[in-house]
Amino acid sequence: MSLHPNGTGARVPSADWRHVYVIGAVVACIVLTATVLDITLTMVPALDASTVPTTAPAWLEQLAETPWLGLRNLDLLNAALSLIGLPLYLAIAGAHRATRPALATLAFVFAVVGAVLFAGNNVALPMLDLARSWAHAGPPARAALETAAEGLLARGAHGSFGALPGFLVSEIGTLLAAIVMLRGRVFGRATGWIGIVGTITLMVYTVAITVTPGSEALMKGLAAPAGVLMLAWYALSARTLWRLEA
């Protein structure tokens, strides 16, 4: 195996893989920027976790009056980022195709399956359709629409058991990718450990917020450090992919 000129264990990339590395780096930057923006918005009092409705009528009202806020609260951004981020996992797999091909491929498969589950179970757009009908409906029709909304929310609202598989499978994909980084001598051990610790913390948070929703202490104790670590992981991943492309 020939080493990359920067001294990593990656092969000297072909033109095709150089393009994949560039796309992966760009995608990592997009996910990083969008996540920072989302975190910043949650710090605004009028846009924080207290704006998340707890009943179907409240969800429909929010989506009818402030669609973008309702869509954000229903994880539409996260669902989109899970799909947009897939080239990053392909780039990670490509960078380790000579050193950890099986585990890197498995990480990519989990990322793809998780993204499909997450996006497929996301109910933001169906709920928006219901909200538009609900806004112009009379009391009997509203009752039927609210019942339909309750079914959708049980399937895919943030913190629901219906949304849990998509979150967890995606996070397993990220965990496997971080383990590949730790063992593969391409991205560096620091990047691997940051990804491992961040993803495990995020998985604990995902399960905990599903089982015990509404805990502010839980949000601060798990979500904040997990978020910071994952932001660092995306930044470090993008930096290495840019170097591999050079």
Short mmCIF file of C-alpha atoms in Angstrom, two decimals, residues 34 38 59 63 67-84 115 118-128 132 156-158 163 167:
data_model
loop_
_atom_site.label_atom_id
_atom_site.label_comp_id
_atom_site.label_asym_id
_atom_site.label_seq_id
_atom_site.Cartn_x
_atom_site.Cartn_y
_atom_site.Cartn_z
CA ALA A 34 -26.47 24.15 10.00
CA ASP A 38 -29.84 25.40 15.01
CA TRP A 59 -48.72 21.27 17.02
CA LEU A 63 -47.52 24.72 12.07
CA PRO A 67 -44.63 26.81 9.78
CA TRP A 68 -40.83 27.11 9.88
CA LEU A 69 -40.76 26.83 13.69
CA GLY A 70 -43.06 23.81 13.69
CA LEU A 71 -41.00 22.11 11.00
CA ARG A 72 -37.81 22.73 12.97
CA ASN A 73 -39.39 21.41 16.16
CA LEU A 74 -40.40 18.29 14.23
CA ASP A 75 -36.75 17.62 13.26
CA LEU A 76 -37.10 18.39 9.56
CA LEU A 77 -33.64 19.98 9.59
CA ASN A 78 -32.10 16.95 11.29
CA ALA A 79 -33.79 14.62 8.83
CA ALA A 80 -32.45 16.63 5.90
CA LEU A 81 -28.95 16.74 7.38
CA SER A 82 -28.95 12.97 7.90
CA LEU A 83 -29.42 12.56 4.13
CA ILE A 84 -27.11 15.40 3.14
CA ALA A 115 -30.85 8.24 7.34
CA PHE A 118 -35.00 8.87 10.11
CA ALA A 119 -36.18 10.73 7.01
CA GLY A 120 -38.86 8.17 6.23
CA ASN A 121 -40.36 8.35 9.72
CA ASN A 122 -40.15 12.13 9.96
CA VAL A 123 -43.65 13.57 10.07
CA ALA A 124 -42.91 17.28 9.61
CA LEU A 125 -44.29 17.62 6.07
CA PRO A 126 -47.37 15.39 6.60
CA MET A 127 -48.12 17.40 9.75
CA LEU A 128 -47.79 20.63 7.76
CA ARG A 132 -53.13 23.73 6.53
CA GLY A 156 -42.18 10.39 14.37
CA ALA A 157 -42.20 13.34 16.77
CA HIS A 158 -38.93 14.28 18.47
CA ALA A 163 -38.41 8.26 15.96
CA PHE A 167 -31.83 8.22 15.58
#
